[in-house]
PDB file of C-alpha atoms in Angstrom:
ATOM      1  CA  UNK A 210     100.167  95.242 108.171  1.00 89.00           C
ATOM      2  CA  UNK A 211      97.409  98.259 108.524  1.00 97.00           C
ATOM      3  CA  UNK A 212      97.857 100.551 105.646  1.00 97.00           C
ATOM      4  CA  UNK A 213      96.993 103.855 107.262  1.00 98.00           C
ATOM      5  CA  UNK A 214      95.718 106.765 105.179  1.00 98.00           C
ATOM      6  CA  UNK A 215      95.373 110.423 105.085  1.00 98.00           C
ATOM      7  CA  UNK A 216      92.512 112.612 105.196  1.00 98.00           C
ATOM      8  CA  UNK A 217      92.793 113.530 101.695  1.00 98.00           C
ATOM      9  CA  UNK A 218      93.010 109.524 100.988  1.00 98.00           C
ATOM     10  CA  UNK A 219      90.358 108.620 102.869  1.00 98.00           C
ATOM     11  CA  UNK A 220      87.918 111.424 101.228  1.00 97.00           C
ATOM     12  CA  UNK A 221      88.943 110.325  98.087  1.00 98.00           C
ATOM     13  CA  UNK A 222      87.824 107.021  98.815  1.00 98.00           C
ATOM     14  CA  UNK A 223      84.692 108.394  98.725  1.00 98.00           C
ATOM     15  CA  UNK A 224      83.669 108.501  94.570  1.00 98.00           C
ATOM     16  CA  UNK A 225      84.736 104.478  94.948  1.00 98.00           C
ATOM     17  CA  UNK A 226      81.873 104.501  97.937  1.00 98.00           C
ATOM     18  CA  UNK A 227      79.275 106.507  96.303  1.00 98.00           C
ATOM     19  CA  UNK A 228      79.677 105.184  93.454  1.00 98.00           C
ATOM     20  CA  UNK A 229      78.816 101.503  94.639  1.00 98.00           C
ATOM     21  CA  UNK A 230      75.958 102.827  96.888  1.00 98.00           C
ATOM     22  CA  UNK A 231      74.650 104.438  93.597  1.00 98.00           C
ATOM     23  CA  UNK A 232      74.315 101.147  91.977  1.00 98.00           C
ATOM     24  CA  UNK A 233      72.133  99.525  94.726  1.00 98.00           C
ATOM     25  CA  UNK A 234      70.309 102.269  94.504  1.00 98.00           C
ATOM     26  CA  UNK A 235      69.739 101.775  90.621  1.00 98.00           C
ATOM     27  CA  UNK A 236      69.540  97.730  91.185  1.00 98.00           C
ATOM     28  CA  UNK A 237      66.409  98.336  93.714  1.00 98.00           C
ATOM     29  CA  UNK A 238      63.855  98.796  90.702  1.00 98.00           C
ATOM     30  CA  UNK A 239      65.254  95.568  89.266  1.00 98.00           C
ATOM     31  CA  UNK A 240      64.937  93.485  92.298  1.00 98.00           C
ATOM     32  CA  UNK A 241      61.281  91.303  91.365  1.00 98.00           C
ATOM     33  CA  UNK A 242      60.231  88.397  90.610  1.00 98.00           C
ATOM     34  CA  UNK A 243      61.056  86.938  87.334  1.00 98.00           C
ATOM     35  CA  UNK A 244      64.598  88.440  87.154  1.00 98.00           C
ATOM     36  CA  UNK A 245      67.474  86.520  86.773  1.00 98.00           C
ATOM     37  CA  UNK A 246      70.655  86.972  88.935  1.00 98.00           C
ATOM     38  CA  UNK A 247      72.922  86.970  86.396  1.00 98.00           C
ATOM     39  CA  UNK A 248      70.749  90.118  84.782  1.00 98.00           C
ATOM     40  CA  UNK A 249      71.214  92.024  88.102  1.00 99.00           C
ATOM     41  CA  UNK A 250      74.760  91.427  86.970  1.00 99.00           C
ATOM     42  CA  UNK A 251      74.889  92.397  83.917  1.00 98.00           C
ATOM     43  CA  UNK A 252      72.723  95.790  84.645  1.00 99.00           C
ATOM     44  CA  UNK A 253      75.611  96.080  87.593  1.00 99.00           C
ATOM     45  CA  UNK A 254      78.410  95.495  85.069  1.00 98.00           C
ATOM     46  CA  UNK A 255      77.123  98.021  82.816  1.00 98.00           C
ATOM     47  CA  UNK A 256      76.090 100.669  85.296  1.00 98.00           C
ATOM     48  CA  UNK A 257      80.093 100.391  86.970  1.00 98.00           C
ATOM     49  CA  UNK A 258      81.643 100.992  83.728  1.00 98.00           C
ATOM     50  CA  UNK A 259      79.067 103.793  82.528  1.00 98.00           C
ATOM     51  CA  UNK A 260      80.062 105.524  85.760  1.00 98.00           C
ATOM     52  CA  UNK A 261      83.507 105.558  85.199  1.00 98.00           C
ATOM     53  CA  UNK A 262      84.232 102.749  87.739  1.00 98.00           C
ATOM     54  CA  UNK A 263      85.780  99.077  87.466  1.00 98.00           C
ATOM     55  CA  UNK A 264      83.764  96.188  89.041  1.00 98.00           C
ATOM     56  CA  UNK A 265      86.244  94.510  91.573  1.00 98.00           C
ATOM     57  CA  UNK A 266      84.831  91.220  92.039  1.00 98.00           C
ATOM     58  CA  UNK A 267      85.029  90.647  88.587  1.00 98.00           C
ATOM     59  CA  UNK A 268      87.970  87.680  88.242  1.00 98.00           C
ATOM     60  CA  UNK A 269      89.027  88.675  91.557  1.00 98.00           C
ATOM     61  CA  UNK A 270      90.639  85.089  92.742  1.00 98.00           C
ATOM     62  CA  UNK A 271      89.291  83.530  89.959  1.00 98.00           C
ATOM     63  CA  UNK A 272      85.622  85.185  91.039  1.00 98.00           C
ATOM     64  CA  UNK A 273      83.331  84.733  87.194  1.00 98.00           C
ATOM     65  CA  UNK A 274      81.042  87.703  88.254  1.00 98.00           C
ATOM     66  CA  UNK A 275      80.542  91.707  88.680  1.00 99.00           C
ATOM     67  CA  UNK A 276      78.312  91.019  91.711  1.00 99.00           C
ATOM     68  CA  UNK A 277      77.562  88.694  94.649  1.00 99.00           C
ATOM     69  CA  UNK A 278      74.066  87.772  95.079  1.00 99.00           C
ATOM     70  CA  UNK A 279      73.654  85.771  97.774  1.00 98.00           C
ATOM     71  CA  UNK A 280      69.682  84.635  97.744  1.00 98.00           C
ATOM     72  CA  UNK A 281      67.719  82.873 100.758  1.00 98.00           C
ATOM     73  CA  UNK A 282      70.255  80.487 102.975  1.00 98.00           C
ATOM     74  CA  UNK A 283      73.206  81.910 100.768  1.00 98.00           C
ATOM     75  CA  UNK A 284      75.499  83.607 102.859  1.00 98.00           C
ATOM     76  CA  UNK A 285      77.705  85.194 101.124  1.00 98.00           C
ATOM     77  CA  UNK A 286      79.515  85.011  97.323  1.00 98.00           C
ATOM     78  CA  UNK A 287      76.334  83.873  95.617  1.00 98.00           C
ATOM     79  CA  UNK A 288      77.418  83.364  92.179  1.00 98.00           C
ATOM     80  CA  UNK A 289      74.803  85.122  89.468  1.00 98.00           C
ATOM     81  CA  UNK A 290      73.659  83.137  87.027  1.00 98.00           C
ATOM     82  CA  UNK A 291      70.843  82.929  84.385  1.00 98.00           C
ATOM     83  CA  UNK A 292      68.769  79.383  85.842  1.00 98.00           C
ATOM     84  CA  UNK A 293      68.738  81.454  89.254  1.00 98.00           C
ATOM     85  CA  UNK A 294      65.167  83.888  88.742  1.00 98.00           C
ATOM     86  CA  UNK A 295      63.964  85.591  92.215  1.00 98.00           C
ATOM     87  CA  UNK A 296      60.199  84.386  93.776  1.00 98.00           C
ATOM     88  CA  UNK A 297      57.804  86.083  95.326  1.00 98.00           C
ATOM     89  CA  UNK A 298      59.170  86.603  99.146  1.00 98.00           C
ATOM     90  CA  UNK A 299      62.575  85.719  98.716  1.00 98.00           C
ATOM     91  CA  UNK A 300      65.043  88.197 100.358  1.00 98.00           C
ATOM     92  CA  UNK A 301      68.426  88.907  98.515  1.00 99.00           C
ATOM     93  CA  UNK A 302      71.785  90.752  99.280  1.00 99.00           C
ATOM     94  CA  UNK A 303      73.794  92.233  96.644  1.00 99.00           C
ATOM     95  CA  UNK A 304      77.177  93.028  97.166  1.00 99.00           C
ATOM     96  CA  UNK A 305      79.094  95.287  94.933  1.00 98.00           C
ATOM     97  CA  UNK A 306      82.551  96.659  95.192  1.00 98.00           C
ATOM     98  CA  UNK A 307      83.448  99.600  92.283  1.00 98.00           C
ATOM     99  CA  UNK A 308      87.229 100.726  91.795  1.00 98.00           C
ATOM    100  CA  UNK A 309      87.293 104.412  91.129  1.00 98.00           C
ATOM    101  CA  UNK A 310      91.012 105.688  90.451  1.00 98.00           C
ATOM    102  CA  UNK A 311      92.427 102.874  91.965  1.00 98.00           C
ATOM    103  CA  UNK A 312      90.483 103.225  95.449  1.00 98.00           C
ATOM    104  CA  UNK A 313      87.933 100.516  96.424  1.00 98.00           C
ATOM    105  CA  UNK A 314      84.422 100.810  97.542  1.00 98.00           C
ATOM    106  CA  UNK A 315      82.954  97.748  99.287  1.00 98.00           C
ATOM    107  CA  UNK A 316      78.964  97.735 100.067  1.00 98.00           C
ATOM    108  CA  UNK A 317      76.505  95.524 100.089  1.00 98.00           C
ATOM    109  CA  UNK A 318      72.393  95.872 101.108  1.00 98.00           C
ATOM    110  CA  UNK A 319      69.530  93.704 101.596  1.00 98.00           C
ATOM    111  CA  UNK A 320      66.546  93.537  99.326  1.00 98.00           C
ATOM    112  CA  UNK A 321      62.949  91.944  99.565  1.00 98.00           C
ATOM    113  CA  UNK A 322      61.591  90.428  96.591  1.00 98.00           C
ATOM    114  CA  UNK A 323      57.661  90.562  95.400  1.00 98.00           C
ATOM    115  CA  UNK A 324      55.027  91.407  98.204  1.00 97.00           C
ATOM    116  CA  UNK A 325      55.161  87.853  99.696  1.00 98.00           C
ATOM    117  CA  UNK A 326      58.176  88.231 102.314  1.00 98.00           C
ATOM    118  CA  UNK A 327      57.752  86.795 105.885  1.00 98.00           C
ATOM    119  CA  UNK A 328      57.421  88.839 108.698  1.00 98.00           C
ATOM    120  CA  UNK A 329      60.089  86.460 109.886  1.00 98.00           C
ATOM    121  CA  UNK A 330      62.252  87.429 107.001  1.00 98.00           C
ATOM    122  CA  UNK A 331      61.651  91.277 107.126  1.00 98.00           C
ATOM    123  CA  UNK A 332      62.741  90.928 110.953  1.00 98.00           C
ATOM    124  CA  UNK A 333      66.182  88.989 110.080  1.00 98.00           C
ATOM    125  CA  UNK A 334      67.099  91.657 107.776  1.00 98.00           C
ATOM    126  CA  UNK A 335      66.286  94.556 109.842  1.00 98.00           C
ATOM    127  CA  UNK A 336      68.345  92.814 112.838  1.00 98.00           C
ATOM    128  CA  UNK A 337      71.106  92.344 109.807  1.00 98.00           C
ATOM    129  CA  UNK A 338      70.817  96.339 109.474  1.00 98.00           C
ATOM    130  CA  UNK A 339      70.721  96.964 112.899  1.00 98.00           C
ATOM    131  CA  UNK A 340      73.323  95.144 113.612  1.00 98.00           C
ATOM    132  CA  UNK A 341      75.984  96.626 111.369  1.00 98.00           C
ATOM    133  CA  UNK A 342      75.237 100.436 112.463  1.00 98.00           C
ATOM    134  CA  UNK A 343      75.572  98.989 116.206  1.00 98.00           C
ATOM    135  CA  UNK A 344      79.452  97.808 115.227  1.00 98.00           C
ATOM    136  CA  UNK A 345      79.910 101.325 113.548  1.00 98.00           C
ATOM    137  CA  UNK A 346      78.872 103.349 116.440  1.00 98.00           C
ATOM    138  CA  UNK A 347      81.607 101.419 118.334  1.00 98.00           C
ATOM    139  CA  UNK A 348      83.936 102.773 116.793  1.00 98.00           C
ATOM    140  CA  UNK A 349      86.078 105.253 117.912  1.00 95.00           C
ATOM    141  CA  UNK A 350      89.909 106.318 118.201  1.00 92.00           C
ATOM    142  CA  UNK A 351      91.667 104.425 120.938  1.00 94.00           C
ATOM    143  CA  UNK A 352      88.375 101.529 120.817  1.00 97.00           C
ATOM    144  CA  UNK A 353      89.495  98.201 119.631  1.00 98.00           C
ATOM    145  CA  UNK A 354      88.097  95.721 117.142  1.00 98.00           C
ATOM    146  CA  UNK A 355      86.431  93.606 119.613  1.00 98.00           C
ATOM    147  CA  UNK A 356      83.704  96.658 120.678  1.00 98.00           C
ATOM    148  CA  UNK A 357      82.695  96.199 117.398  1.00 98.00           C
ATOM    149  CA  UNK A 358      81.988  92.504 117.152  1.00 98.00           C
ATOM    150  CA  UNK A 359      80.619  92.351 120.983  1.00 98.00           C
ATOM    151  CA  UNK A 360      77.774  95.422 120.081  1.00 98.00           C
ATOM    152  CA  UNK A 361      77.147  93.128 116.979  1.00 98.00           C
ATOM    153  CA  UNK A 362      76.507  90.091 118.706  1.00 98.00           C
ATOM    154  CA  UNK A 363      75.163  91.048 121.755  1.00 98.00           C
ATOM    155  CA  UNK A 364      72.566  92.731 119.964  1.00 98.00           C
ATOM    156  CA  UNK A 365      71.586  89.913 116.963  1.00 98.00           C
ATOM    157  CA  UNK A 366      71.784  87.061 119.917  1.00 98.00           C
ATOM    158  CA  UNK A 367      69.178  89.465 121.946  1.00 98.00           C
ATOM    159  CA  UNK A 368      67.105  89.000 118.729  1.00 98.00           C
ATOM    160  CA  UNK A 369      67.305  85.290 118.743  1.00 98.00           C
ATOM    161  CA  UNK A 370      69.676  85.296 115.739  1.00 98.00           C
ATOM    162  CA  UNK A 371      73.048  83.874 115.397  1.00 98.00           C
ATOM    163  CA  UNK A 372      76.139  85.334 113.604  1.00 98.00           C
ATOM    164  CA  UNK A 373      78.353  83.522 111.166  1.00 98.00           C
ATOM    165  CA  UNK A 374      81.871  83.480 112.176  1.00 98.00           C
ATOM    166  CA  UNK A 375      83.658  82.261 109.396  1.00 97.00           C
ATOM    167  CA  UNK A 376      83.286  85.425 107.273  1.00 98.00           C
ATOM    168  CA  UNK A 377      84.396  88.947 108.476  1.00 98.00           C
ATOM    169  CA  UNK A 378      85.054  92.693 107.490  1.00 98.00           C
ATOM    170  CA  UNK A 379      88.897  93.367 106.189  1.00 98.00           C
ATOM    171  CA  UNK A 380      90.549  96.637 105.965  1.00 98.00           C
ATOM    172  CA  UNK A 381      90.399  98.014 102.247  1.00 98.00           C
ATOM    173  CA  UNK A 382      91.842 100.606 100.201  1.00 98.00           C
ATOM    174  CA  UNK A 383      94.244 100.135  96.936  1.00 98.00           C
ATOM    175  CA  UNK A 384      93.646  96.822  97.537  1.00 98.00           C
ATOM    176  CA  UNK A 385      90.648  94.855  97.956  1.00 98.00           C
ATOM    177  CA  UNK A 386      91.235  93.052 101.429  1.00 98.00           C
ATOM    178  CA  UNK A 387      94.140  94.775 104.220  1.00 98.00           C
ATOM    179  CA  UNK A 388      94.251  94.315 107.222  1.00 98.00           C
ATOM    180  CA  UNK A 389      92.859  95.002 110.002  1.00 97.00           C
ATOM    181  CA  UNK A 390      90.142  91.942 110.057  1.00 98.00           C
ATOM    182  CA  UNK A 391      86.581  92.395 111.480  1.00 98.00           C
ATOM    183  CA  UNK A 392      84.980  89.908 113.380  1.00 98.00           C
ATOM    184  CA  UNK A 393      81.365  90.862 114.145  1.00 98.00           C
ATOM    185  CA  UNK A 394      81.640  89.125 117.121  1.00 98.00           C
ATOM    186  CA  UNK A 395      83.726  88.627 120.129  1.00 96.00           C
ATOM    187  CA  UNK A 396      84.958  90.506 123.403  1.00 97.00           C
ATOM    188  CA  UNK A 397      84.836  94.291 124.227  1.00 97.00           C
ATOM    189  CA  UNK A 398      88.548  95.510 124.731  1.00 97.00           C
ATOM    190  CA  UNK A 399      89.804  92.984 122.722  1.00 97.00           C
ATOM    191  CA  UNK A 400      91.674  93.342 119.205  1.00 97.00           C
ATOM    192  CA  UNK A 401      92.934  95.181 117.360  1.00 97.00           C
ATOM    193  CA  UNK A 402      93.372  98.959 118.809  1.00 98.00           C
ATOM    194  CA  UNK A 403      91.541 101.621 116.171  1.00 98.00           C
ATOM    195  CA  UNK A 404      93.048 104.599 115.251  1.00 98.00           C
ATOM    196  CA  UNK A 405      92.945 107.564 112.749  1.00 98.00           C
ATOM    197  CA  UNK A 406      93.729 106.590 109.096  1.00 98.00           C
ATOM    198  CA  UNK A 407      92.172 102.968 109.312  1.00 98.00           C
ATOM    199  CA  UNK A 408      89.408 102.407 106.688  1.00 98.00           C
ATOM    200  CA  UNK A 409      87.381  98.788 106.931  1.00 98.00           C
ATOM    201  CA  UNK A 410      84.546  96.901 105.925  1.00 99.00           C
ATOM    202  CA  UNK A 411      82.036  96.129 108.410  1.00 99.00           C
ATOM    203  CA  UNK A 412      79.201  93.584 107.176  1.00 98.00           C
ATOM    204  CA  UNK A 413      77.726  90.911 109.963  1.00 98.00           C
ATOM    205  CA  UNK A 414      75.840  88.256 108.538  1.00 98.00           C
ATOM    206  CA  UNK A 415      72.991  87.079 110.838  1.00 99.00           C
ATOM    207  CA  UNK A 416      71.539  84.000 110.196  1.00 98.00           C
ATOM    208  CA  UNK A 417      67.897  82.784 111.304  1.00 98.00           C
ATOM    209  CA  UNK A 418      69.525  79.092 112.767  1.00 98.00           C
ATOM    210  CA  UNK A 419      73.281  78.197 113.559  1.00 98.00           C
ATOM    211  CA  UNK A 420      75.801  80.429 112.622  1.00 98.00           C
ATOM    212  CA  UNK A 421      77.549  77.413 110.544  1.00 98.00           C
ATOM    213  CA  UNK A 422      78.034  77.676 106.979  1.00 98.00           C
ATOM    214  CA  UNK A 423      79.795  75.813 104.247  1.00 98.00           C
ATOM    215  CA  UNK A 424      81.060  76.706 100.819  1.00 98.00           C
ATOM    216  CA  UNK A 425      79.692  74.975  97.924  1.00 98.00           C
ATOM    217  CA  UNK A 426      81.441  72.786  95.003  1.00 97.00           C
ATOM    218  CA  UNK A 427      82.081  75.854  93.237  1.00 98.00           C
ATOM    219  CA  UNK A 428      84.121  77.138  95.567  1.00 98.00           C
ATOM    220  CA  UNK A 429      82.324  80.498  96.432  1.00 98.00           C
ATOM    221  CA  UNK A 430      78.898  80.185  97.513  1.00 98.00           C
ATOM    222  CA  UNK A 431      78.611  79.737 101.314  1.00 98.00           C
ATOM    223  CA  UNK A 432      75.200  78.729 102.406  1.00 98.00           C
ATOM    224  CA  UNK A 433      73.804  78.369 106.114  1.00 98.00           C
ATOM    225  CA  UNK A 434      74.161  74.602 107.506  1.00 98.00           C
ATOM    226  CA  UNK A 435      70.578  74.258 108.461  1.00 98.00           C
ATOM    227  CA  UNK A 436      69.290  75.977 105.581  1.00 98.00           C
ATOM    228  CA  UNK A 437      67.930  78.600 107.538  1.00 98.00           C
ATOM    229  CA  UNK A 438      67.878  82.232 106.302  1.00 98.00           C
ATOM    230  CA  UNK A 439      70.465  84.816 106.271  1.00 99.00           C
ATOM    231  CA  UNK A 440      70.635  88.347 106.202  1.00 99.00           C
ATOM    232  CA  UNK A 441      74.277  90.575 105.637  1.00 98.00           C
ATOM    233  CA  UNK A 442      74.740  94.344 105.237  1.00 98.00           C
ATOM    234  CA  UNK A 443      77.650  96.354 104.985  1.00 98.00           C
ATOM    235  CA  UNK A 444      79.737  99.758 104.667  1.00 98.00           C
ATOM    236  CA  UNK A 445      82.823 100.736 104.078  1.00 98.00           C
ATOM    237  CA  UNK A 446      83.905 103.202 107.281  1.00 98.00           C
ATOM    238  CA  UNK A 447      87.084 105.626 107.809  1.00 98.00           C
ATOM    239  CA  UNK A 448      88.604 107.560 110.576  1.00 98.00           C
ATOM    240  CA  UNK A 449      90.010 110.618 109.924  1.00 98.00           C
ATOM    241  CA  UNK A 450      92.712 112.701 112.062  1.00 98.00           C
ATOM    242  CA  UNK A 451      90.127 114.815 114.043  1.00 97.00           C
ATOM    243  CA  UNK A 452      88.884 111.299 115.395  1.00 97.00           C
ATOM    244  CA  UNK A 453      85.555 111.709 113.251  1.00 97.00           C
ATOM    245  CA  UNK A 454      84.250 108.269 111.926  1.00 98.00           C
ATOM    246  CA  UNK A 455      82.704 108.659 108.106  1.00 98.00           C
ATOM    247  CA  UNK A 456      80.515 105.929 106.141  1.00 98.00           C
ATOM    248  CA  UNK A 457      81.891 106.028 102.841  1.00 98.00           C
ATOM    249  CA  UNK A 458      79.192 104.095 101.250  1.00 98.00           C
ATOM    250  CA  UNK A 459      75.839 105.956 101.799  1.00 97.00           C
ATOM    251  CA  UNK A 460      73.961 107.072  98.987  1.00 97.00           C
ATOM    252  CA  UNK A 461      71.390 109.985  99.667  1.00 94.00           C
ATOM    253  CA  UNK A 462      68.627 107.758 100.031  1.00 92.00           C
ATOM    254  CA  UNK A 463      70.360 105.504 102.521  1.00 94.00           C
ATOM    255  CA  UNK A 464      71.336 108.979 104.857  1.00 94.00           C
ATOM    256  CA  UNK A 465      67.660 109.949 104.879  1.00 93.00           C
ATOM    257  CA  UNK A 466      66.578 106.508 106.208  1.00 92.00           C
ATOM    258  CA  UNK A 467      69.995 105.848 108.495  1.00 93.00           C
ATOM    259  CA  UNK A 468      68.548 103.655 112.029  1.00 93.00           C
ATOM    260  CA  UNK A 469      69.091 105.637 114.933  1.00 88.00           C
ATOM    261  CA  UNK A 470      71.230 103.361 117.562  1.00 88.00           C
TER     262      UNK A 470
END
């Protein structure tokens, strides 16, 4: 069932959103070679609760973490830990989700690591980027939830890419994952229809070879089945009454450098 929400709700969503865009803002200086994951996630930890927020993956589902950090070939749900330090040219996502007076806010961003990253790399990630603002400029009152995952994967397969299928964007709110689900690929007119009060996650993840992946022994870490590279960003997006479709997620910095589509 779609848990619809007001205006009011929807805008107050918005400390949970900032608030988690904030933090990968702060993370960025932290983000070189040398550092451990599991110190990205206790400098995460610590910034959440200094802020006044509550960091939801934390025992979510049995989750041991604050953060995901999903390195390299990880896909998604990388587990921090202190063995894992970052090398020159490896590219990382973060993804943080903050609780701020019982409201979630669900983000995640790439990073580069050191001064060593392929041009290969760089590319996937910016296709990654890409990618997600072309599934939230399909979105619109009365669109459905296939426009978003056809403009997402005509555009990465146009880039030689592939996207993973097995992992998707969820409707969120008081709770971590609603309905409706958000495949970032598929068939235009098809889905779900979209209307005012629906607030979801939208976060592709492109991957350099198949879009396979399987889940570790630990139960959380999905990697690529090739071993290629992936690449995953995402927002947390409403749409209020008048129709208007907000980002909830954007810090300042990430408005000032927004792609245009």
């Amino acid at each position: 069932m779609i848990v619809l929400k007001s205006d009011a709700e929807i805008m107050a969503m918005r400390a949970a959103g900032q608030l988690s865009a904030n933090l990968l803002d702060y993370l960025e200086a932290f983000v070189k070679p040398g550092v451990s994951t599991l110190e990205l996630n206790d400098l995460a930890h610590d910034y959440t609760i200094k802020h006044g927020g509550i960091p939801a993956p934390l025992n979510y589902k049995g989750f041991p973490k604050s953060i995901c950090t999903s390195v390299n070939e990880v896909v998604c749900h990388g587990i921090p830990n202190a063995k894992q330090k970052l090398r020159d040219g490896d590219i990382i996502n973060i993804d943080v989700t903050s609780i701020v007076d019982g409201y979630y806010g669900d983000t995640s961003r790439m990073f580069y690591v050191g001064s060593s990253v392929s041009s290969a790399a760089k590319k996937l990630s910016e296709c990654a980027r890409i990618s997600l603002f072309k599934g939230i400029a399909a979105v619109q009152e009365g669109s459905r939830t296939g426009d978003i995952g056809a403009a997402i994967q005509q555009y990465a397969e146009a880039q030689g890419f592939s996207v993973v299928r097995e992992f998707v964007g969820h409707g969120i709110g008081r709770t971590f994952h609603e309905d409706p689900q958000i495949l970032h690929y598929g068939q235009k007119g098809k889905g779900t229809r979209l209307g005012a009060g629906m607030v979801f996650t939208i976060e592709p993840m492109i991957n350099q070879g198949h879009w396979k992946t399987k889940v570790l022994r630990d139960g959380w870490t999905a990697v690529t089945i090739d071993g290629s590279l992936s690449a995953q960003w995402e927002h947390t997006i409403g749409i209020l009454s008048s129709g208007e479709v907000v980002i909830l997620t954007e810090s300042d910095r990430e408005i000032e450098s927004r792609p245009v589509i």
